[in-house]
PDB file of C-alpha atoms in Angstrom:
ATOM      1  CA  MET A  16       4.288 -18.103  -4.754  1.00 92.00           C
ATOM      2  CA  LYS A  17       2.475 -19.118  -1.570  1.00 94.00           C
ATOM      3  CA  ILE A  18      -0.065 -16.954   0.212  1.00 97.00           C
ATOM      4  CA  LYS A  19      -0.688 -17.413   3.929  1.00 97.00           C
ATOM      5  CA  PHE A  20      -3.621 -15.624   5.535  1.00 98.00           C
ATOM      6  CA  LEU A  21      -2.286 -14.898   9.008  1.00 98.00           C
ATOM      7  CA  GLY A  22      -5.160 -12.579   9.929  1.00 98.00           C
ATOM      8  CA  THR A  23      -8.473 -12.192   8.107  1.00 98.00           C
ATOM      9  CA  SER A  24     -10.600 -10.049  10.415  1.00 97.00           C
ATOM     10  CA  PHE A  25     -11.937  -6.569   9.794  1.00 94.00           C
ATOM     11  CA  GLY A  26     -11.003  -3.659  12.097  1.00 92.00           C
ATOM     12  CA  ALA A  27     -11.547  -5.614  15.316  1.00 93.00           C
ATOM     13  CA  PRO A  28     -10.245  -9.107  16.107  1.00 94.00           C
ATOM     14  CA  SER A  29     -12.580 -11.903  17.172  1.00 92.00           C
ATOM     15  CA  LYS A  30     -12.060 -15.240  18.914  1.00 92.00           C
ATOM     16  CA  ASP A  31     -11.555 -16.879  15.490  1.00 92.00           C
ATOM     17  CA  ARG A  32      -9.859 -14.141  13.453  1.00 96.00           C
ATOM     18  CA  HIS A  33      -6.891 -11.837  13.984  1.00 97.00           C
ATOM     19  CA  GLN A  34      -6.405  -8.439  12.400  1.00 97.00           C
ATOM     20  CA  GLN A  35      -5.395  -8.394   8.771  1.00 97.00           C
ATOM     21  CA  SER A  36      -2.025  -9.669   7.632  1.00 98.00           C
ATOM     22  CA  VAL A  37      -1.134 -11.593   4.489  1.00 98.00           C
ATOM     23  CA  LEU A  38       2.194 -13.401   4.125  1.00 98.00           C
ATOM     24  CA  ILE A  39       3.708 -14.217   0.744  1.00 98.00           C
ATOM     25  CA  GLU A  40       6.489 -16.780   0.433  1.00 97.00           C
ATOM     26  CA  ALA A  41       8.617 -16.730  -2.717  1.00 95.00           C
ATOM     27  CA  ASN A  42      11.749 -18.877  -3.029  1.00 94.00           C
ATOM     28  CA  GLU A  43      11.975 -19.105   0.789  1.00 93.00           C
ATOM     29  CA  ASP A  44      11.905 -15.321   1.217  1.00 98.00           C
ATOM     30  CA  LEU A  45       8.988 -13.801   3.139  1.00 98.00           C
ATOM     31  CA  TYR A  46       6.947 -10.655   2.449  1.00 98.00           C
ATOM     32  CA  LEU A  47       4.226  -9.226   4.672  1.00 98.00           C
ATOM     33  CA  PHE A  48       1.312  -7.218   3.352  1.00 98.00           C
ATOM     34  CA  ASP A  49      -0.146  -5.404   6.355  1.00 98.00           C
ATOM     35  CA  THR A  50       0.759  -6.261   9.936  1.00 98.00           C
ATOM     36  CA  GLY A  51      -2.388  -6.448  11.991  1.00 97.00           C
ATOM     37  CA  ALA A  52      -1.727  -7.692  15.518  1.00 96.00           C
ATOM     38  CA  PRO A  53      -0.425 -10.128  16.645  1.00 97.00           C
ATOM     39  CA  VAL A  54       1.499 -10.850  13.462  1.00 98.00           C
ATOM     40  CA  LEU A  55       4.839 -11.640  15.129  1.00 98.00           C
ATOM     41  CA  ASP A  56       3.236 -14.171  17.485  1.00 98.00           C
ATOM     42  CA  LEU A  57       1.521 -15.864  14.552  1.00 97.00           C
ATOM     43  CA  LEU A  58       4.724 -16.106  12.517  1.00 98.00           C
ATOM     44  CA  ILE A  59       6.546 -17.649  15.474  1.00 98.00           C
ATOM     45  CA  LYS A  60       3.697 -20.068  16.171  1.00 96.00           C
ATOM     46  CA  GLU A  61       3.832 -21.285  12.552  1.00 95.00           C
ATOM     47  CA  GLY A  62       7.592 -21.810  12.744  1.00 97.00           C
ATOM     48  CA  TYR A  63       8.701 -19.297  10.119  1.00 97.00           C
ATOM     49  CA  ASP A  64      12.344 -18.254   9.967  1.00 98.00           C
ATOM     50  CA  LEU A  65      11.956 -14.559  10.752  1.00 98.00           C
ATOM     51  CA  SER A  66      15.361 -13.759   9.263  1.00 97.00           C
ATOM     52  CA  LYS A  67      13.795 -14.529   5.860  1.00 98.00           C
ATOM     53  CA  ILE A  68      11.482 -11.495   6.029  1.00 98.00           C
ATOM     54  CA  LYS A  69      12.652  -9.103   3.303  1.00 98.00           C
ATOM     55  CA  ALA A  70       9.946  -6.454   3.117  1.00 98.00           C
ATOM     56  CA  VAL A  71       6.794  -5.270   4.861  1.00 98.00           C
ATOM     57  CA  PHE A  72       4.127  -3.342   2.956  1.00 98.00           C
ATOM     58  CA  ILE A  73       1.573  -1.324   4.948  1.00 98.00           C
ATOM     59  CA  SER A  74      -1.433  -0.417   2.782  1.00 97.00           C
ATOM     60  CA  HIS A  75      -2.492   2.411   5.124  1.00 97.00           C
ATOM     61  CA  ILE A  76      -1.908   3.413   8.734  1.00 95.00           C
ATOM     62  CA  HIS A  77      -5.183   2.333  10.337  1.00 96.00           C
ATOM     63  CA  GLY A  78      -4.371   0.284  13.423  1.00 95.00           C
ATOM     64  CA  ASP A  79      -5.819  -3.029  12.225  1.00 96.00           C
ATOM     65  CA  HIS A  80      -3.280  -3.008   9.361  1.00 97.00           C
ATOM     66  CA  LEU A  81      -0.365  -1.570  11.341  1.00 97.00           C
ATOM     67  CA  ASN A  82      -0.262  -2.408  15.048  1.00 97.00           C
ATOM     68  CA  GLY A  83       1.660  -5.674  14.757  1.00 97.00           C
ATOM     69  CA  ILE A  84       4.697  -3.883  13.307  1.00 97.00           C
ATOM     70  CA  PHE A  85       5.661  -2.480  16.710  1.00 95.00           C
ATOM     71  CA  ASP A  86       6.625  -5.906  18.068  1.00 95.00           C
ATOM     72  CA  MET A  87       8.598  -6.598  14.899  1.00 96.00           C
ATOM     73  CA  LEU A  88      10.561  -3.381  15.335  1.00 94.00           C
ATOM     74  CA  ASN A  89      11.169  -3.932  19.023  1.00 92.00           C
ATOM     75  CA  LEU A  90      12.404  -7.499  18.530  1.00 93.00           C
ATOM     76  CA  ALA A  91      14.218  -7.182  15.204  1.00 93.00           C
ATOM     77  CA  GLY A  92      17.597  -7.738  16.826  1.00 91.00           C
ATOM     78  CA  TYR A  93      16.450 -10.588  19.046  1.00 92.00           C
ATOM     79  CA  PHE A  94      15.062 -12.543  16.077  1.00 95.00           C
ATOM     80  CA  ASN A  95      17.797 -11.491  13.614  1.00 94.00           C
ATOM     81  CA  MET A  96      15.355  -9.692  11.326  1.00 96.00           C
ATOM     82  CA  ASN A  97      16.491  -7.318   8.567  1.00 96.00           C
ATOM     83  CA  PHE A  98      13.734  -5.783   6.466  1.00 97.00           C
ATOM     84  CA  THR A  99      12.394  -2.636   4.826  1.00 97.00           C
ATOM     85  CA  VAL A 100       9.008  -1.213   5.779  1.00 98.00           C
ATOM     86  CA  TYR A 101       7.080   0.486   2.972  1.00 98.00           C
ATOM     87  CA  MET A 102       4.532   3.005   4.236  1.00 97.00           C
ATOM     88  CA  ALA A 103       1.720   4.907   2.531  1.00 94.00           C
ATOM     89  CA  GLN A 104       2.628   8.294   4.030  1.00 94.00           C
ATOM     90  CA  GLN A 105       5.535  10.099   5.656  1.00 95.00           C
ATOM     91  CA  SER A 106       3.660  10.625   8.928  1.00 94.00           C
ATOM     92  CA  GLY A 107       3.537   6.842   9.330  1.00 95.00           C
ATOM     93  CA  ILE A 108       7.275   6.566   8.786  1.00 95.00           C
ATOM     94  CA  ASP A 109       7.881   9.356  11.299  1.00 95.00           C
ATOM     95  CA  LEU A 110       5.697   7.550  13.846  1.00 94.00           C
ATOM     96  CA  LEU A 111       7.604   4.288  13.507  1.00 94.00           C
ATOM     97  CA  LYS A 112      10.991   5.984  13.600  1.00 92.00           C
ATOM     98  CA  SER A 113       9.983   7.772  16.798  1.00 91.00           C
ATOM     99  CA  TYR A 114       8.972   4.442  18.306  1.00 90.00           C
ATOM    100  CA  CYS A 115      12.321   2.930  17.345  1.00 89.00           C
ATOM    101  CA  ASP A 116      14.167   5.830  18.965  1.00 86.00           C
ATOM    102  CA  LEU A 117      12.228   5.312  22.196  1.00 84.00           C
ATOM    103  CA  GLN A 118      12.564   1.527  22.361  1.00 75.00           C
ATOM    104  CA  ASN A 119      15.883   0.366  20.942  1.00 64.00           C
ATOM    105  CA  ASP A 120      18.730   0.979  18.542  1.00 70.00           C
ATOM    106  CA  VAL A 121      17.196  -0.813  15.565  1.00 72.00           C
ATOM    107  CA  LEU A 122      17.672   2.259  13.352  1.00 73.00           C
ATOM    108  CA  LYS A 123      21.337   2.591  14.317  1.00 73.00           C
ATOM    109  CA  THR A 124      22.031  -1.046  13.502  1.00 80.00           C
ATOM    110  CA  GLY A 125      20.452  -0.669  10.068  1.00 84.00           C
ATOM    111  CA  ARG A 126      18.284  -3.741  10.556  1.00 91.00           C
ATOM    112  CA  VAL A 127      15.125  -1.877   9.577  1.00 94.00           C
ATOM    113  CA  LYS A 128      14.697   0.752   6.885  1.00 95.00           C
ATOM    114  CA  PHE A 129      11.644   2.825   5.958  1.00 96.00           C
ATOM    115  CA  LEU A 130      10.574   3.955   2.494  1.00 98.00           C
ATOM    116  CA  LEU A 131       7.474   5.579   1.040  1.00 98.00           C
ATOM    117  CA  ILE A 132       5.195   3.658  -1.283  1.00 97.00           C
ATOM    118  CA  GLU A 133       5.084   5.260  -4.715  1.00 94.00           C
ATOM    119  CA  GLU A 134       2.253   4.730  -7.171  1.00 95.00           C
ATOM    120  CA  GLY A 135       3.298   2.384  -9.970  1.00 95.00           C
ATOM    121  CA  LYS A 136       6.094  -0.178  -9.822  1.00 96.00           C
ATOM    122  CA  PHE A 137       8.005   0.703  -6.658  1.00 97.00           C
ATOM    123  CA  TYR A 138       9.506  -2.615  -5.514  1.00 98.00           C
ATOM    124  CA  ILE A 139      11.655  -5.068  -7.488  1.00 98.00           C
ATOM    125  CA  ASP A 140      13.884  -7.877  -6.261  1.00 97.00           C
ATOM    126  CA  GLN A 141      14.936 -11.305  -7.502  1.00 97.00           C
ATOM    127  CA  ASN A 142      11.565 -12.791  -6.529  1.00 97.00           C
ATOM    128  CA  LEU A 143       8.814 -10.203  -6.879  1.00 97.00           C
ATOM    129  CA  ASN A 144       7.669  -7.011  -8.520  1.00 97.00           C
ATOM    130  CA  VAL A 145       5.137  -4.925  -6.585  1.00 98.00           C
ATOM    131  CA  ILE A 146       3.000  -2.256  -8.253  1.00 97.00           C
ATOM    132  CA  ALA A 147       0.916   0.123  -6.121  1.00 97.00           C
ATOM    133  CA  SER A 148      -2.449   1.672  -7.014  1.00 96.00           C
ATOM    134  CA  LYS A 149      -4.064   4.378  -4.892  1.00 96.00           C
ATOM    135  CA  THR A 150      -7.420   3.789  -3.247  1.00 96.00           C
ATOM    136  CA  ALA A 151      -9.830   6.254  -1.631  1.00 96.00           C
ATOM    137  CA  HIS A 152     -10.214   4.438   1.688  1.00 96.00           C
ATOM    138  CA  SER A 153      -8.110   7.015   3.548  1.00 93.00           C
ATOM    139  CA  ASN A 154      -5.896  10.031   2.869  1.00 91.00           C
ATOM    140  CA  ALA A 155      -3.134   7.674   1.739  1.00 95.00           C
ATOM    141  CA  SER A 156      -4.012   4.057   0.978  1.00 97.00           C
ATOM    142  CA  PHE A 157      -2.941   1.548  -1.644  1.00 97.00           C
ATOM    143  CA  GLY A 158      -3.672  -1.788  -3.247  1.00 97.00           C
ATOM    144  CA  PHE A 159      -0.864  -3.975  -4.583  1.00 98.00           C
ATOM    145  CA  LEU A 160      -0.274  -6.017  -7.736  1.00 97.00           C
ATOM    146  CA  ILE A 161       2.341  -8.645  -6.880  1.00 98.00           C
ATOM    147  CA  GLU A 162       3.966 -10.669  -9.639  1.00 96.00           C
ATOM    148  CA  ASP A 163       6.674 -13.259 -10.011  1.00 94.00           C
ATOM    149  CA  SER A 164       7.875 -15.051 -13.133  1.00 91.00           C
ATOM    150  CA  LYS A 165       4.824 -17.332 -13.190  1.00 91.00           C
ATOM    151  CA  SER A 166       1.871 -15.663 -11.518  1.00 94.00           C
ATOM    152  CA  LYS A 167       0.087 -12.460 -10.517  1.00 96.00           C
ATOM    153  CA  LEU A 168      -1.777 -11.635  -7.323  1.00 96.00           C
ATOM    154  CA  TYR A 169      -3.664  -8.466  -6.421  1.00 98.00           C
ATOM    155  CA  ILE A 170      -4.425  -7.392  -2.849  1.00 98.00           C
ATOM    156  CA  THR A 171      -6.882  -4.507  -2.909  1.00 97.00           C
ATOM    157  CA  GLY A 172      -6.444  -3.391   0.689  1.00 96.00           C
ATOM    158  CA  ASP A 173      -9.381  -1.455   2.112  1.00 97.00           C
ATOM    159  CA  LEU A 174     -11.634   0.361  -0.356  1.00 97.00           C
ATOM    160  CA  SER A 175     -14.179   3.170  -0.140  1.00 97.00           C
ATOM    161  CA  SER A 176     -17.856   2.511   0.608  1.00 96.00           C
ATOM    162  CA  SER A 177     -18.821   3.470  -2.958  1.00 96.00           C
ATOM    163  CA  LEU A 178     -16.253   1.125  -4.532  1.00 96.00           C
ATOM    164  CA  ASN A 179     -15.488   3.851  -7.046  1.00 96.00           C
ATOM    165  CA  ASP A 180     -11.836   3.191  -6.278  1.00 96.00           C
ATOM    166  CA  PHE A 181     -11.957  -0.499  -7.207  1.00 97.00           C
ATOM    167  CA  PRO A 182      -8.776  -0.848  -9.312  1.00 94.00           C
ATOM    168  CA  GLU A 183      -9.652  -0.593 -12.996  1.00 91.00           C
ATOM    169  CA  ILE A 184      -6.404  -2.364 -13.844  1.00 91.00           C
ATOM    170  CA  LEU A 185      -8.104  -5.587 -12.734  1.00 95.00           C
ATOM    171  CA  TYR A 186     -10.589  -5.402 -15.602  1.00 95.00           C
ATOM    172  CA  SER A 187      -7.817  -5.785 -18.169  1.00 93.00           C
ATOM    173  CA  GLU A 188      -4.791  -7.183 -16.314  1.00 91.00           C
ATOM    174  CA  LYS A 189      -4.908 -10.980 -16.108  1.00 95.00           C
ATOM    175  CA  THR A 190      -4.431 -12.125 -12.515  1.00 96.00           C
ATOM    176  CA  ASP A 191      -4.403 -15.543 -10.900  1.00 96.00           C
ATOM    177  CA  LEU A 192      -5.955 -14.367  -7.635  1.00 97.00           C
ATOM    178  CA  ILE A 193      -7.547 -11.199  -6.269  1.00 97.00           C
ATOM    179  CA  VAL A 194      -7.683 -10.784  -2.490  1.00 98.00           C
ATOM    180  CA  THR A 195     -10.262  -8.192  -1.512  1.00 98.00           C
ATOM    181  CA  GLU A 196     -12.373  -7.015   1.399  1.00 98.00           C
ATOM    182  CA  CYS A 197     -16.093  -6.725   2.131  1.00 97.00           C
ATOM    183  CA  ALA A 198     -16.398  -4.556   5.223  1.00 96.00           C
ATOM    184  CA  HIS A 199     -17.437  -1.242   3.721  1.00 92.00           C
ATOM    185  CA  PHE A 200     -20.104  -2.119   1.120  1.00 96.00           C
ATOM    186  CA  PRO A 201     -22.776  -4.764   0.395  1.00 95.00           C
ATOM    187  CA  PRO A 202     -21.862  -8.125  -1.205  1.00 96.00           C
ATOM    188  CA  GLU A 203     -23.862  -7.427  -4.356  1.00 95.00           C
ATOM    189  CA  LEU A 204     -21.869  -4.257  -5.076  1.00 96.00           C
ATOM    190  CA  LEU A 205     -18.591  -6.121  -4.639  1.00 97.00           C
ATOM    191  CA  PHE A 206     -19.636  -8.941  -6.973  1.00 97.00           C
ATOM    192  CA  ASP A 207     -20.694  -6.421  -9.626  1.00 96.00           C
ATOM    193  CA  LYS A 208     -17.029  -5.407  -9.686  1.00 97.00           C
ATOM    194  CA  LEU A 209     -15.581  -8.917  -9.435  1.00 97.00           C
ATOM    195  CA  LYS A 210     -17.588 -10.086 -12.451  1.00 96.00           C
ATOM    196  CA  LEU A 211     -15.747  -7.519 -14.568  1.00 97.00           C
ATOM    197  CA  CYS A 212     -12.305  -8.730 -13.486  1.00 97.00           C
ATOM    198  CA  ASN A 213      -9.959 -10.819 -15.602  1.00 95.00           C
ATOM    199  CA  SER A 214      -9.000 -13.144 -12.749  1.00 95.00           C
ATOM    200  CA  SER A 215      -8.957 -16.906 -12.266  1.00 93.00           C
ATOM    201  CA  ALA A 216     -10.100 -16.762  -8.638  1.00 95.00           C
ATOM    202  CA  PHE A 217     -10.956 -14.520  -5.715  1.00 97.00           C
ATOM    203  CA  ALA A 218     -10.410 -14.566  -1.957  1.00 97.00           C
ATOM    204  CA  ILE A 219     -12.571 -12.385   0.292  1.00 98.00           C
ATOM    205  CA  ILE A 220     -11.337 -11.367   3.738  1.00 98.00           C
ATOM    206  CA  HIS A 221     -11.876  -8.388   6.094  1.00 97.00           C
ATOM    207  CA  VAL A 222     -15.632  -9.027   6.200  1.00 97.00           C
ATOM    208  CA  MET A 223     -17.820  -6.932   8.501  1.00 96.00           C
ATOM    209  CA  PRO A 224     -20.065  -7.846  10.207  1.00 92.00           C
ATOM    210  CA  CYS A 225     -19.213 -11.526  10.455  1.00 87.00           C
ATOM    211  CA  ASP A 226     -22.748 -12.611   9.558  1.00 89.00           C
ATOM    212  CA  LYS A 227     -22.139 -11.019   6.140  1.00 94.00           C
ATOM    213  CA  TYR A 228     -20.227 -14.207   5.272  1.00 95.00           C
ATOM    214  CA  SER A 229     -23.521 -16.036   4.850  1.00 95.00           C
ATOM    215  CA  GLN A 230     -24.737 -13.363   2.439  1.00 94.00           C
ATOM    216  CA  LEU A 231     -21.475 -13.429   0.528  1.00 96.00           C
ATOM    217  CA  LYS A 232     -21.556 -17.194   0.131  1.00 96.00           C
ATOM    218  CA  ILE A 233     -25.088 -17.067  -1.271  1.00 95.00           C
ATOM    219  CA  VAL A 234     -24.077 -14.408  -3.795  1.00 95.00           C
ATOM    220  CA  ALA A 235     -20.959 -16.426  -4.685  1.00 95.00           C
ATOM    221  CA  GLU A 236     -22.954 -19.601  -5.251  1.00 95.00           C
ATOM    222  CA  ASN A 237     -25.187 -17.736  -7.684  1.00 94.00           C
ATOM    223  CA  SER A 238     -22.216 -16.504  -9.690  1.00 93.00           C
ATOM    224  CA  SER A 239     -19.834 -18.348 -11.988  1.00 92.00           C
ATOM    225  CA  LEU A 240     -16.779 -17.087 -10.087  1.00 96.00           C
ATOM    226  CA  LYS A 241     -14.273 -19.169  -8.149  1.00 95.00           C
ATOM    227  CA  VAL A 242     -14.463 -17.596  -4.695  1.00 96.00           C
ATOM    228  CA  HIS A 243     -12.689 -18.617  -1.507  1.00 95.00           C
ATOM    229  CA  PHE A 244     -13.377 -17.310   2.006  1.00 97.00           C
ATOM    230  CA  PRO A 245     -10.092 -17.849   3.866  1.00 97.00           C
ATOM    231  CA  ASP A 246      -9.927 -18.447   7.580  1.00 97.00           C
ATOM    232  CA  ASP A 247      -6.904 -17.479   9.629  1.00 97.00           C
ATOM    233  CA  ASN A 248      -3.969 -19.772   8.848  1.00 96.00           C
ATOM    234  CA  ASP A 249      -5.312 -20.859   5.447  1.00 96.00           C
ATOM    235  CA  GLU A 250      -2.728 -21.133   2.686  1.00 95.00           C
ATOM    236  CA  ILE A 251      -2.988 -20.972  -1.093  1.00 93.00           C
ATOM    237  CA  ASN A 252      -0.304 -21.973  -3.571  1.00 91.00           C
ATOM    238  CA  ILE A 253      -0.973 -19.597  -6.408  1.00 86.00           C
ATOM    239  CA  ASN A 254       0.609 -21.999  -8.905  1.00 77.00           C
ATOM    240  CA  ASP A 255      -1.988 -24.585  -7.955  1.00 76.00           C
ATOM    241  CA  ILE A 256      -4.991 -22.315  -7.623  1.00 66.00           C
ATOM    242  CA  PHE A 257      -8.038 -23.881  -6.062  1.00 52.00           C
TER     243      PHE A 257
END
C-alpha cells in the first residue's frame, strides 16, 4: 500500500501546499481520501492513469476536502474514469448529483455512482477494507481505518477542537501509520493522544497556522514517537515505513 500526499494544507491553500487530498495505491488501483482542489490537475501532473481510480471517500463536505471532485465529475468521460463517491451525508450526494445534471451526462452513463458512508466496515474490495468512525468536526464527518492483507492505515480527517472525538479504536487497534491533522487544537493536546496510540508511526498534515509546524517539530523531538510532516507530493510505502 502506497500513500501519496497530493495536498497537505489546512482550509486554505498556500504557495507550497494544496488543499487536502490523500491518494492510496493498492495493486495498481487508486483510492482518493478527500478531494481538495486541484486534485485532478495534481493526478495528471504526476502521470497517474485516471481510469484506475476505483473509489473516492469524502470525510465531510467542507470545501477544502470536497471542491476538487467537481472537475473529476465533469471530466469523467474525457479521462475514462469510473468510480464511486462515498459521502458523509445525503445533502452532499444531492449537491453532486445536481451538479452532474447541470454539466454532463455522467450519471446516465453510469461512470460515477454515489453512496453514503456508514459507520463501521462499509467498503470491501479485492484490495482494501475501509472502516468509518464518526468524528465531531461537523454534523457528519468521519475518519477511516484502511487495511489490506499486510498493513493498516488510519486517516482521522478533521477533528473537534477539544479532541474528545479522537478515535479510541487507535488506542487498541495496531496500525502501521496514523495520518492526522493539527489545525484545530494545540500540538501538546494532539501528542497527548498520539502517545496513547498503538501505532508504528504518525504523519501530521492540515496544520494551521503554518508556523505551528515549528512547534509541532519541537514537541515531536521531545517524544519517542516516529513522526513525519509530509509536504505536498511526498509518498510513503506503508510496507517500508520510515
